[in-house]
Coordinates of C-alpha atoms in Angstrom, one line a residue:
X1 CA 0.0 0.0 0.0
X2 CA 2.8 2.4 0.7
X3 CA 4.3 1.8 -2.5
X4 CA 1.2 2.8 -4.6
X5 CA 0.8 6.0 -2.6
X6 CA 3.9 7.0 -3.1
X7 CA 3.9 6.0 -6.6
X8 CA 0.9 7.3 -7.6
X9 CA 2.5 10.8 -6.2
X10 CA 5.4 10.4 -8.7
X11 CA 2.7 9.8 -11.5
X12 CA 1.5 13.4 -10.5
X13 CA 5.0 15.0 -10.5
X14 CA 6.0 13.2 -13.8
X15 CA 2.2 13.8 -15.4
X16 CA 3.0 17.9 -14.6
X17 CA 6.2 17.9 -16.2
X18 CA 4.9 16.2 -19.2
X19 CA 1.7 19.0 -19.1
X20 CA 4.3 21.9 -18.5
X21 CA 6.9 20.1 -21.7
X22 CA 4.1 19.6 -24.4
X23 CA 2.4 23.0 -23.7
X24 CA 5.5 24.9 -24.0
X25 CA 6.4 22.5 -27.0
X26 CA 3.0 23.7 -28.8
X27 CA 3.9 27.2 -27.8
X28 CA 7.0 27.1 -29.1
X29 CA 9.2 27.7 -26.3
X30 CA 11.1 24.5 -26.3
X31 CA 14.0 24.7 -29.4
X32 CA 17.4 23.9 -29.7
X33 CA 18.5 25.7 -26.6
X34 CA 16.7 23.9 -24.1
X35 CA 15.6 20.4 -25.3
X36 CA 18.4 18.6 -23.5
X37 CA 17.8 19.9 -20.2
X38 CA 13.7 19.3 -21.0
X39 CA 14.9 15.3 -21.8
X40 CA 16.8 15.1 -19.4
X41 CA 14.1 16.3 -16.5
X42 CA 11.9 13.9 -18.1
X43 CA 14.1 10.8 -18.3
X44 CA 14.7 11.1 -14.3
X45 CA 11.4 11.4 -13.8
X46 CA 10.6 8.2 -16.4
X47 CA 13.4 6.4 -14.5
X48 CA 12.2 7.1 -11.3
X49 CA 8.3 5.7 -12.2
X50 CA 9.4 3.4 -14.2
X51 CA 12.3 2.1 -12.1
X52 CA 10.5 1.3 -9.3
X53 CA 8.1 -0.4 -10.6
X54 CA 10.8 -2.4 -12.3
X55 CA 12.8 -3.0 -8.5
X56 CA 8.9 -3.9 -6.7
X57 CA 8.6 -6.8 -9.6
X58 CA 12.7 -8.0 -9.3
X59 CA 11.6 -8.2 -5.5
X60 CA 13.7 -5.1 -4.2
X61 CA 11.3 -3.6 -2.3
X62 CA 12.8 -1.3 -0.1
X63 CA 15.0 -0.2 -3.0
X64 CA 11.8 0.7 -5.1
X65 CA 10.7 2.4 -2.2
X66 CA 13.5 4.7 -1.1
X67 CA 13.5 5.5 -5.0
X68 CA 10.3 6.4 -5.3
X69 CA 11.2 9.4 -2.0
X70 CA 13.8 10.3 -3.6
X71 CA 11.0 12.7 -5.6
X72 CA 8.0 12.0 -3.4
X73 CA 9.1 14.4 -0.5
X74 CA 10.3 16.9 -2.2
X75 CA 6.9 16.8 -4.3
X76 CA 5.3 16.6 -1.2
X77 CA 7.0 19.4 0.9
X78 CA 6.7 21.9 -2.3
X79 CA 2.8 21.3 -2.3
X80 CA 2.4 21.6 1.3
X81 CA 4.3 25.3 1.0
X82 CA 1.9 26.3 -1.9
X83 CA -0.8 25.3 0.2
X84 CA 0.4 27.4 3.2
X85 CA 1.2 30.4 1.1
X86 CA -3.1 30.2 -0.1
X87 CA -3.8 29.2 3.6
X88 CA -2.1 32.1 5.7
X89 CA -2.0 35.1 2.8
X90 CA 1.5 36.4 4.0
X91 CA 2.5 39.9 3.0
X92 CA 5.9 39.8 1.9
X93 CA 6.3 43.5 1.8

């Protein structure tokens, strides 16, 4: 069960990324200039879902597990300040 939640945070993470790379693809803001940075961003995040799922069915779970952290907190910790930031309204002034 802990495995799924976590990886079906990662699915959010990497489903964003891929929003945020095809609508600045159709936009035309990804070129020449940036594309390896954009592939690389999304083959971490491919190895990440991906790899775990691959370590859970080779029977490393705890490996899968710590892998899939590796992104979920972070993913995790920048949501929860977004949500403060609506919650409490600070004035940064």
């Amino acid at each position: 069960m802990k495995f799924w939640f976590l990886w079906s945070i990662d699915a959010v993470i990497a489903a964003v990324a891929l929003y945020f790379f095809f609508s600045l693809a159709a936009g035309g803001r990804v070129g020449a200039f940036n594309i390896l940075p954009w592939l690389a961003i999304l083959a971490a995040l491919a190895g990440v879902v991906g790899g775990s799922i691959w370590l859970r069915s080779a029977g490393q779970h705890a490996v899968a597990i710590v892998l899939l952290l590796l992104l979920a907190i972070p993913g995790a910790l920048f949501v929860l300040f977004f949500l403060l930031l609506l919650i409490l309204h600070p004035n940064f002034h």
